[in-house]
Coordinates of C-alpha atoms and ligand atoms in Angstrom, one line a residue:
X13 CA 0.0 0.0 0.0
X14 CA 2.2 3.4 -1.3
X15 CA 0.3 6.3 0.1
X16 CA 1.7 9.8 0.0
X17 CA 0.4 11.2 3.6
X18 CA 1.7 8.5 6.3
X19 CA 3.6 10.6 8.6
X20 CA 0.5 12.0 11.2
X21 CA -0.6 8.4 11.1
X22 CA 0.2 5.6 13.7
X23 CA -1.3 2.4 12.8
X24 CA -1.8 1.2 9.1
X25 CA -4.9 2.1 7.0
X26 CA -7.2 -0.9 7.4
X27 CA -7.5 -3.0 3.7
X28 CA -10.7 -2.5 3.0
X29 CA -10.6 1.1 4.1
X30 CA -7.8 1.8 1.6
X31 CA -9.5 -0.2 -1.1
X32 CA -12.6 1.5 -0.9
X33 CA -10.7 4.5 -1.2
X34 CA -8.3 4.2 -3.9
X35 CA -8.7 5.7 -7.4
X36 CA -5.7 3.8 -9.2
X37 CA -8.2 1.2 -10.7
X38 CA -9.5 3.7 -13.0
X39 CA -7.2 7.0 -13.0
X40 CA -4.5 5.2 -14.3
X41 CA -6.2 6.2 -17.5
X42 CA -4.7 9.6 -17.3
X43 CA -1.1 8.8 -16.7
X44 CA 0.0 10.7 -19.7
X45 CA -2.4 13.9 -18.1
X46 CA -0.8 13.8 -14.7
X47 CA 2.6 13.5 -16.0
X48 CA 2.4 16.1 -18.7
X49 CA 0.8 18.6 -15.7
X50 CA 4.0 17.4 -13.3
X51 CA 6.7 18.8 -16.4
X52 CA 4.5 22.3 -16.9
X53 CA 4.8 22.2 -13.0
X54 CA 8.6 21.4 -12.4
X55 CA 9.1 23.7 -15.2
X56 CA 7.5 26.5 -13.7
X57 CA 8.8 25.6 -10.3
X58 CA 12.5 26.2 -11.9
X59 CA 11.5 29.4 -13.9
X60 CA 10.1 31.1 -10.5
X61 CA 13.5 29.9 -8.6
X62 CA 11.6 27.3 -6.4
X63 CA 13.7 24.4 -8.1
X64 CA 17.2 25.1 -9.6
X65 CA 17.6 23.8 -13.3
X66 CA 19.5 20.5 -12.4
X67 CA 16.9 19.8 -10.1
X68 CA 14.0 20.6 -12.9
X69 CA 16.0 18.6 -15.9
X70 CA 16.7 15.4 -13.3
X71 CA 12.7 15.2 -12.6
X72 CA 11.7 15.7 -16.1
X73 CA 14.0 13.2 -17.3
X74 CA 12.7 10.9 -15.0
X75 CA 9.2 11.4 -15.8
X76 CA 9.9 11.4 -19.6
X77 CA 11.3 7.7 -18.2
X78 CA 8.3 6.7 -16.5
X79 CA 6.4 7.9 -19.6
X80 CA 8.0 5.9 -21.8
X81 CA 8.1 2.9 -19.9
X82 CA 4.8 2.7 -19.0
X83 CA 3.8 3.4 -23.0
X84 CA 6.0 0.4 -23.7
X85 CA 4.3 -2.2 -21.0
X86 CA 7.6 -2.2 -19.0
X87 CA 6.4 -0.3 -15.9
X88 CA 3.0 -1.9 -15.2
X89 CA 0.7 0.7 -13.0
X90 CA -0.5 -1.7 -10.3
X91 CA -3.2 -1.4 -7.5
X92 CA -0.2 -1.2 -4.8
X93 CA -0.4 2.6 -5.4
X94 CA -3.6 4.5 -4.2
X95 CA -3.5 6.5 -7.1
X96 CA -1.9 7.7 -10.5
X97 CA -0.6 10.6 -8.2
X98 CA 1.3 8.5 -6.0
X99 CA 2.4 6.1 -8.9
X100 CA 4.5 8.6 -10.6
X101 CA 5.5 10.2 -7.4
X102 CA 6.4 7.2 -6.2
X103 CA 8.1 5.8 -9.0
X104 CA 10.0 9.2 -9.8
X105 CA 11.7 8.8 -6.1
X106 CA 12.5 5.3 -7.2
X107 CA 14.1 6.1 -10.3
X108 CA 16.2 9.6 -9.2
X109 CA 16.1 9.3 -5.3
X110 CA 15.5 12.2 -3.1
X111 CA 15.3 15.1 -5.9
X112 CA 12.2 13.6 -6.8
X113 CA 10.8 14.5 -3.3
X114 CA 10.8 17.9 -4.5
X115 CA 8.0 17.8 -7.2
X116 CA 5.0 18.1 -5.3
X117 CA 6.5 21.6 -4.1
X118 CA 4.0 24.0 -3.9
X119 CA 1.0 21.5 -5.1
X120 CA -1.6 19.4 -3.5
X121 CA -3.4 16.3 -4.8
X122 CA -6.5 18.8 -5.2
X123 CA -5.5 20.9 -7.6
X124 CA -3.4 18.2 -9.2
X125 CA -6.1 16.1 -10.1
X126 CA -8.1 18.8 -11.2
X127 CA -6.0 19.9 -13.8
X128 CA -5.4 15.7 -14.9
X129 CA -9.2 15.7 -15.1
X130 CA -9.3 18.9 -17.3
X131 CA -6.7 17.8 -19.3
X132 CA -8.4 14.5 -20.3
X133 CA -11.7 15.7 -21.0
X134 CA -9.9 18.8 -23.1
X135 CA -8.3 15.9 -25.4
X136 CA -11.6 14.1 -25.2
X137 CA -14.0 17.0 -26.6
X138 CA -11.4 17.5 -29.5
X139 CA -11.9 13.7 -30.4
X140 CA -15.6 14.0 -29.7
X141 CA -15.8 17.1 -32.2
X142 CA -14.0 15.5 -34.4
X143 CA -16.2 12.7 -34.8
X144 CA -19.4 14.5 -34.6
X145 CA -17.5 16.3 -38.0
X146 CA -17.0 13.4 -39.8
X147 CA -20.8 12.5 -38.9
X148 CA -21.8 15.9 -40.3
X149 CA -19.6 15.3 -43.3
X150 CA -21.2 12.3 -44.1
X151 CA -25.0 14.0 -43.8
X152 CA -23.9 17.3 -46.3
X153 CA -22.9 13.9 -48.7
X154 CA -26.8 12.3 -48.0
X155 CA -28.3 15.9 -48.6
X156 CA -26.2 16.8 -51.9
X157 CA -27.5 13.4 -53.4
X158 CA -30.7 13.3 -52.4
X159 CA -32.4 16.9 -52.8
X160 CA -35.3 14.9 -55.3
X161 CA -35.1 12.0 -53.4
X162 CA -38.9 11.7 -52.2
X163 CA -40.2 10.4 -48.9
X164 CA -43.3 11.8 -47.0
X165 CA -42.8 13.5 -44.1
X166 CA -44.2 12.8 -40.8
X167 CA -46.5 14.0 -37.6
X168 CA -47.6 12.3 -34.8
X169 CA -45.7 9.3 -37.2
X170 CA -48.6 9.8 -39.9
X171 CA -48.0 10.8 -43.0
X172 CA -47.9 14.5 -43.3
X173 CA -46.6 16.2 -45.9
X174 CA -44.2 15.6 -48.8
X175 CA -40.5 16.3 -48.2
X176 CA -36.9 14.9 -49.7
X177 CA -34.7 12.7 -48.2
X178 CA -32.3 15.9 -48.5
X179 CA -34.6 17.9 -45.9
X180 CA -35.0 14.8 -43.3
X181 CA -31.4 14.6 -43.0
X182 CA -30.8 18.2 -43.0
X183 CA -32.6 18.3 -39.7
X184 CA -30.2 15.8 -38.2
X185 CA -27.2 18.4 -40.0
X186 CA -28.8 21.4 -37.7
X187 CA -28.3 19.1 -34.6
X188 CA -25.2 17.6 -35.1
X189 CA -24.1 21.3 -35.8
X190 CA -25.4 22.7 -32.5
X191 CA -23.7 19.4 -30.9
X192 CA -20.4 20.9 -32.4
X193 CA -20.8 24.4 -31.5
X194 CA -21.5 22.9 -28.0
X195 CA -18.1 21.5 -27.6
X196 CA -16.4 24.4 -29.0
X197 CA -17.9 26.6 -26.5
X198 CA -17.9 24.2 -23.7
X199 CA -14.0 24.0 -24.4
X200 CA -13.9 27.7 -23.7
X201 CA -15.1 28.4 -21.1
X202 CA -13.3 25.2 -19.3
X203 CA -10.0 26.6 -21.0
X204 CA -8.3 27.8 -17.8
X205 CA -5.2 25.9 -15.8
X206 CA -6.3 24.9 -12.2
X207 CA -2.7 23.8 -11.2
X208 CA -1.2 26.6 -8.4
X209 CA -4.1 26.6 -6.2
X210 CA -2.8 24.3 -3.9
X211 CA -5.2 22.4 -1.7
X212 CA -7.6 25.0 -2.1
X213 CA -6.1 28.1 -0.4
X214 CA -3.4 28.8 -3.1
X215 CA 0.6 28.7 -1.5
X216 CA 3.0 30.1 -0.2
X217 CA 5.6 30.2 -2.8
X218 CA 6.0 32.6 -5.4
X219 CA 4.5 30.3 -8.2
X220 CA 3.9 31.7 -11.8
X221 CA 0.4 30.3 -12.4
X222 CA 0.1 32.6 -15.8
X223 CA 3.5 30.4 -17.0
X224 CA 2.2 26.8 -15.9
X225 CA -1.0 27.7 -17.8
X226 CA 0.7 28.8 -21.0
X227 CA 2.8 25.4 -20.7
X228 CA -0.5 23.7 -20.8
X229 CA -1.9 25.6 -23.6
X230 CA -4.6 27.1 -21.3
X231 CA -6.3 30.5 -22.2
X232 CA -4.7 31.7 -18.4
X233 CA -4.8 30.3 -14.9
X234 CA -8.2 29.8 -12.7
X235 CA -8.7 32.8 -11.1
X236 CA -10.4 31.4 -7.2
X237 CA -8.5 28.8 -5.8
X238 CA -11.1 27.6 -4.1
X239 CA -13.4 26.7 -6.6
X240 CA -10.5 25.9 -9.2
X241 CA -10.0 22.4 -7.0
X242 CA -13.9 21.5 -6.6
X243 CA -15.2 22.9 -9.8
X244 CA -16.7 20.0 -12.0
X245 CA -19.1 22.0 -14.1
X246 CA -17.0 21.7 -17.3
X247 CA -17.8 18.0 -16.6
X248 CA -21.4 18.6 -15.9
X249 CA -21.9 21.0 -19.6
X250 CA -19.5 18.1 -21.1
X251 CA -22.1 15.4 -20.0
X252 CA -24.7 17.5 -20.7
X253 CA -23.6 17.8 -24.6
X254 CA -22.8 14.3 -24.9
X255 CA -26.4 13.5 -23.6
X256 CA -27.8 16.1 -26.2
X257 CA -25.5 13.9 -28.7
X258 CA -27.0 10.7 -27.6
X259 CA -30.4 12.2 -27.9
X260 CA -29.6 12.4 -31.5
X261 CA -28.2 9.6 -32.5
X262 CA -30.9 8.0 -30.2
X263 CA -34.0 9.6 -32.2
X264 CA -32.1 9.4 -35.2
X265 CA -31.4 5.4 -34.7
X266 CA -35.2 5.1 -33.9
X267 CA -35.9 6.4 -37.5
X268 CA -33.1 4.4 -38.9
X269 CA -34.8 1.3 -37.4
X270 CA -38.2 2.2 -38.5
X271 CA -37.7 2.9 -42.3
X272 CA -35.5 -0.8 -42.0
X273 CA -38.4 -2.5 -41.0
X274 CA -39.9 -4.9 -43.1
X275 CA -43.1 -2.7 -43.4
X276 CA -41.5 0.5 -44.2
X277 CA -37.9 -0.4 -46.3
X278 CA -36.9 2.7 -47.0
X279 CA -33.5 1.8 -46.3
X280 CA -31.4 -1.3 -45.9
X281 CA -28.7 -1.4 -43.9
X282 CA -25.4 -2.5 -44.9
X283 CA -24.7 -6.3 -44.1
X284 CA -21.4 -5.3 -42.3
X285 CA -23.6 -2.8 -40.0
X286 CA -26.5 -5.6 -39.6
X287 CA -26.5 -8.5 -37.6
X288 CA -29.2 -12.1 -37.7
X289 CA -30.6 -14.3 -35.9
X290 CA -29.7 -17.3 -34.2
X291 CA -33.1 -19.3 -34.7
X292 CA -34.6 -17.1 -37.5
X293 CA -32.4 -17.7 -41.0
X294 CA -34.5 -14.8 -42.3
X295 CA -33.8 -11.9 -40.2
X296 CA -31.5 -8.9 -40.1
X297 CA -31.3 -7.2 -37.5
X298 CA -30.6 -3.4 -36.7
X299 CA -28.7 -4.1 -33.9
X300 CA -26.1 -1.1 -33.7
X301 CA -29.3 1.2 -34.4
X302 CA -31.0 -0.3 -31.6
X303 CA -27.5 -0.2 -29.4
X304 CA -27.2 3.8 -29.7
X305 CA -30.1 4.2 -28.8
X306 CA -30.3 2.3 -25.8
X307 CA -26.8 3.0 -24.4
X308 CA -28.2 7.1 -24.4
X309 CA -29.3 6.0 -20.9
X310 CA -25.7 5.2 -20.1
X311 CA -24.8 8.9 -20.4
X312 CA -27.8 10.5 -19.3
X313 CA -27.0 8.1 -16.1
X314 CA -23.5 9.9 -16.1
X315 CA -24.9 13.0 -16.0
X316 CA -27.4 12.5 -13.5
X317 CA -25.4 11.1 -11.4
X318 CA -22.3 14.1 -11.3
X319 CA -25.1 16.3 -10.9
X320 CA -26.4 14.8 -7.8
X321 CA -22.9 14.2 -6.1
X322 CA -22.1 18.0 -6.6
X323 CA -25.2 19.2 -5.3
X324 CA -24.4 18.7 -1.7
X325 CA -20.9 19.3 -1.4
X326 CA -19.6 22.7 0.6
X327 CA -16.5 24.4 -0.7
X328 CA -13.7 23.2 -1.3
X329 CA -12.3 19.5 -2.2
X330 CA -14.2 16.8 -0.8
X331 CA -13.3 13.1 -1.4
X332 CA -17.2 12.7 -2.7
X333 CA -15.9 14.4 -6.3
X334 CA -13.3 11.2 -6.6
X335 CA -16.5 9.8 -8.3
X336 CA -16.7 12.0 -11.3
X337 CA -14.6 9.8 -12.8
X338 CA -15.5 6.4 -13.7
X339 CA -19.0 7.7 -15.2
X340 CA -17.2 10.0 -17.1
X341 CA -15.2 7.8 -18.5
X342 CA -18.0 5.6 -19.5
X343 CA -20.1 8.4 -21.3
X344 CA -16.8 9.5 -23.4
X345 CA -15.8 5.9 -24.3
X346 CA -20.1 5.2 -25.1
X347 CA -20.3 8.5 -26.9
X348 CA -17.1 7.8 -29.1
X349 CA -18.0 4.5 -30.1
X350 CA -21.4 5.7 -30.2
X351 CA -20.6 8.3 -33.3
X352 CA -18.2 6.3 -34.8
X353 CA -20.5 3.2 -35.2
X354 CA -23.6 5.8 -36.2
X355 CA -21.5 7.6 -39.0
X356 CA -20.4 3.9 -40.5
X357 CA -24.2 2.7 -40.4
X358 CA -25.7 5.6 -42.3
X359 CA -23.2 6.2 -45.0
X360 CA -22.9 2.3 -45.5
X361 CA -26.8 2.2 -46.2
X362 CA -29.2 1.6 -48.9
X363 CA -32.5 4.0 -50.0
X364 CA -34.9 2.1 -51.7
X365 CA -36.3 5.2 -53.6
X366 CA -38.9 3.9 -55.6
X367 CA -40.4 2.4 -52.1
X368 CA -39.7 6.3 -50.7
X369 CA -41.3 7.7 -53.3
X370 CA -44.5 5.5 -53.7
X371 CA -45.4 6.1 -49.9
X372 CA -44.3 10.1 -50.4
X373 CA -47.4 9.5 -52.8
X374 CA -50.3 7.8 -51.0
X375 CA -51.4 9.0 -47.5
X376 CA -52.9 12.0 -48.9
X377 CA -49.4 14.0 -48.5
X378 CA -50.8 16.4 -50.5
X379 CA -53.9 17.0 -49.4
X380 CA -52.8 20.5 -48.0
X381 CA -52.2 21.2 -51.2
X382 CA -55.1 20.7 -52.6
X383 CA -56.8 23.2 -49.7
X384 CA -53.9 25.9 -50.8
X385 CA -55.1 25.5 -54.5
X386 CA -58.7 26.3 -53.9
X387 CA -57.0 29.2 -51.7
X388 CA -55.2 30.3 -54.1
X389 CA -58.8 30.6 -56.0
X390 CA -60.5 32.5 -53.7
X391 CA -61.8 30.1 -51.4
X392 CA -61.3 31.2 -48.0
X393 CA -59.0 28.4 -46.2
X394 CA -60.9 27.0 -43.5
X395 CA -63.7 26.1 -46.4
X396 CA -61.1 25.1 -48.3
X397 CA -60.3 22.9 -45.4
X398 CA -63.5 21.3 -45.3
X399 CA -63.6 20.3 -49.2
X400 CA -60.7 18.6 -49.0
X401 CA -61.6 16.8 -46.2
X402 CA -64.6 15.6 -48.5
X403 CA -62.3 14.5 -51.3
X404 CA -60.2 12.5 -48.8
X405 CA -63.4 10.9 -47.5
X406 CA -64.5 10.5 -51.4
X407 CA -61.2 8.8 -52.0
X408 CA -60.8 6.3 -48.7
X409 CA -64.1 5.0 -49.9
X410 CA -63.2 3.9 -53.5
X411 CA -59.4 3.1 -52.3
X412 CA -57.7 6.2 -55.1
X413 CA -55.4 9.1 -53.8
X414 CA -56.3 12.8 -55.0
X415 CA -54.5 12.3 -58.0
X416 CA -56.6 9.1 -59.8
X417 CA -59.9 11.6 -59.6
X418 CA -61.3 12.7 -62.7
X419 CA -61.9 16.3 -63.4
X420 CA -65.6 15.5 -62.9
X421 CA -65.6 13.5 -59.5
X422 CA -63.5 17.4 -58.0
X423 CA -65.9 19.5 -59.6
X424 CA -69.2 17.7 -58.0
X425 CA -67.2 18.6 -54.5
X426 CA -66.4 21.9 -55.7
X427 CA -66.8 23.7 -59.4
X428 CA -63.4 25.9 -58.4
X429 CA -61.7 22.9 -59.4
X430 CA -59.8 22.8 -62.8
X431 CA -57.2 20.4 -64.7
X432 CA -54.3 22.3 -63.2
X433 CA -55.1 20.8 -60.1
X434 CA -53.6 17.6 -61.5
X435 CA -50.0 19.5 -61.6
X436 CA -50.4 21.3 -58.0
X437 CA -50.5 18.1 -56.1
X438 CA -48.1 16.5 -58.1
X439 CA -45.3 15.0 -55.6
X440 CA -43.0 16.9 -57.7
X441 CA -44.9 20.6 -57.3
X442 CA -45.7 20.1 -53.7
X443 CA -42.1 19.8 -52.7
X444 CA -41.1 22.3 -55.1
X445 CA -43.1 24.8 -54.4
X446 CA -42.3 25.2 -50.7
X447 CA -39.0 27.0 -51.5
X448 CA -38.6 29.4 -48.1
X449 CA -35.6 29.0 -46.6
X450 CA -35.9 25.8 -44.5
X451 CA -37.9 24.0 -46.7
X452 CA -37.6 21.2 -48.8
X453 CA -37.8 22.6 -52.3
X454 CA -35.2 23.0 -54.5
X455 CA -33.7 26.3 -54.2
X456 CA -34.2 26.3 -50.4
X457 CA -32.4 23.4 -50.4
X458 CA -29.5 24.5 -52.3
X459 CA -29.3 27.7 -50.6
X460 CA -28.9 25.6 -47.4
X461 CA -26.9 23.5 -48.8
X462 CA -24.0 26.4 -50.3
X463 CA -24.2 27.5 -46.4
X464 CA -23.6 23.9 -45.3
X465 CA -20.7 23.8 -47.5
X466 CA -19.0 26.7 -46.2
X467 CA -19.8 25.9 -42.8
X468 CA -17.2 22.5 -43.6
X469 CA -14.2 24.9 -45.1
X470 CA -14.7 27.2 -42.3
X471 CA -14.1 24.4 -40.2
X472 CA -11.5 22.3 -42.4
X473 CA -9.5 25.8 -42.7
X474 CA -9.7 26.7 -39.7
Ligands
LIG507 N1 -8.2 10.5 -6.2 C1 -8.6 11.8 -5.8 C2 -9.7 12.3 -6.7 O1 -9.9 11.7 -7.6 C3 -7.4 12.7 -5.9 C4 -7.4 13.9 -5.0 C5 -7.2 13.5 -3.6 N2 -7.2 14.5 -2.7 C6 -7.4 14.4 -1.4 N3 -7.4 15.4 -0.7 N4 -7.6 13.2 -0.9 O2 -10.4 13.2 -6.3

């Protein structure tokens, strides 16, 4: 058992004590974090006089050493340390004696672990970004070759109106996009180096906080030591995003499995993205769709639970924040795989667009249409309303959508009726003709898309 505080203690922790205590199990996962945070620290230790340069270069060798060793699978980190803290420290004394006593000058496991925490998740929400990017690449592809790719669009999951499979997908675009500009601004405002506040009262030495954070390629140092060594809420706004994510993928999956389904098949899934059946030689299963959307509780869970261990907890470090991590952990490894598995399955699948466009057809998509056309005649809408409702009723009877009327069946519901009508609630011209931005005709579209475009090379460029 290596701990780093025995000297006020007289009898040895009990086992159980220090096992339900220790962290090692799981923040050994930022060993390349707490080390990189100890160099900055030595670093600026020597550059405010605390350490001469001897002293600095020995314990920076050393670490590069355990560094390297531990990369290679020659230094294992094992559960005989209490911590990732204590393994380095411990291991540094090993490797260059008592010079390595002098690292934790001016620091305390508090704001230490504060800024290892930052530092992973500040690696993890580039890689998160990055792979809600490539997800957001892949949907501009979907929109630019499908903007007369017909499906009907839904409410209340019955048949609506007509749309493109362009538009549907362009709604997912807008979320992933708010998703990103999440990240970016959660990265922000966490951008600012904990390290120098000490346990929580700052120190006493003459520390250069503003260097450390530059080292660390912070925006600048915390500015209340106090809450700089018990602030999670970039964890919190983190979770929070990721759970947004999830949402996403999560509705996004449920559509993915519906329009899969046997009844539906607007889609089929790639065999490499679609699993069977051990009984049934027929099926093929959307399991990965079906995965996302049930491992969203997983970070939802995360976030619920770092919300409720912070709500209690008085100022300043208390051990209860130790649990922040394993949860977190989770959600970022669920999220990543999440995304990455998401962005193979949808550019990996199939439209069956004759099936898309068939049902964008029946359902009475266009029955609105039909009301604006009398409208646009001079009928006032809410009549308008009500004679469409009588052709719909006409049609359910004999089994025929709006457009296998003749002339003569519209005109004995109403004589504003003429053989244009044919054209205005064509599939075609009811799409087309919605062409404000937002919606799914043509040059709306396009317009969105050329925005879409940019929004990539600003990003790409920038
Ligand atoms: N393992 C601890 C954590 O994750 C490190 C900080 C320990 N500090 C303390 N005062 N015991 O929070």
């Amino acid at each position: 058992m290596a701990q780093l505080w025995g000297g006020r203690f007289t009898k040895e922790t009990d086992k159980l004590v220090y096992n339900f205590n220790a962290s090692i199990s799981f923040d050994q996962k930022f060993y390349r974090q707490d080390i990189r945070g100890s160099i900055a620290h030595v670093t600026m230790l020597a550059a405010s006089g605390i350490l001469t340069d001897s002293e600095k270069d020995q314990i920076i060798n050393g670490l590069q050493g355990i560094l390297a060793d531990v990369e290679a699978g020659t230094l294992k980190i094992t559960d005989t340390y209490e911590d990732i803290h204590s393994f380095v420290e411990a291991n540094l004394i090993d490797r260059i004696g008592d010079v390595g006593k002098k690292l934790h000058t001016g620091r305390s496991r508090n704001d230490q672990v504060a800024l290892d925490m930052k530092l992973y998740t500040r690696d993890e929400i580039i890689e998160v970004k990055s792979l809600v990017f490539s997800l957001i690449k892949v949907l501009h592809q979907l929109m630019k070759d499908n903007t007369d790719t017909y499906m009907p669009g839904f409410t209340h999951l019955q048949k609506a109106q007509p749309v493109t499979f362009a538009h549907h997908i362009g709604a997912y675009m807008e979320m992933f996009k708010r998703d990103y500009s999440r990240l970016c601004d959660i990265f922000d405002r966490m951008n600012y180096c904990p390290l120098g506040s000490g346990a929580l009262a700052g120190t006493t030495y003459p520390l250069d906080r503003e260097l450390t954070a530059s080292l660390l390629d912070f925006t600048g140092p915390t500015l209340n030591s106090m809450d700089s060594v018990s602030d999670r809420d970039y964890i919190i706004e983190m979770l929070s995003a990721f759970s947004t994510i999830m949402m996403h993928l999560s509705r996004f999956s449920e559509e993915i499995i519906i329009w899969n389904s046997n009844e539906y098949q607007f889609i089929e899934l790639d065999d490499a993205y679609s699993t069977g059946s051990s009984i049934m030689p027929q099926k093929k299963n959307p399991d990965i769709a079906e995965l996302v959307r049930g491992k969203t509780g997983r970070v939802y869970a995360a976030l619920t639970s770092i919300l409720t261990t912070m709500k209690g907890i008085p100022l300043a470090y208390n051990k209860d924040m130790q649990e922040d991590k394993e949860l977190t952990f989770d959600a970022i490894d669920t999220v990543k795989g999440c995304l990455a598995l998401f962005t193979g399955m949808i550019s990996t699948m199939k439209l069956n667009m004759p099936v898309m466009e068939k049902s964008a057809m029946n359902g009475f998509t266009n029955a609105t249409d039909a009301a604006d056309y009398l409208v646009n005649h001079g009928v006032p809408f809410r009549d308008a309303h009500g004679i469409v409702g009588q052709l719909v009723l006409y049609c359910l009877d004999k089994n025929i959508s709006l457009l296998d009327m003749s002339l003569e069946e519209y005109k004995a519901i109403s004589p504003v009726f003429e053989e244009d009508i044919y054209q205005t609630i064509s599939l075609e011209e009811c799409v087309s003709k919605r062409n404000t931005i937002g919606a799914p005709g043509a040059n709306a579209m396009a317009q969105v898309i050329a925005i879409n475009e940019q929004y990539i090379k600003d990003i790409e460029t920038a």
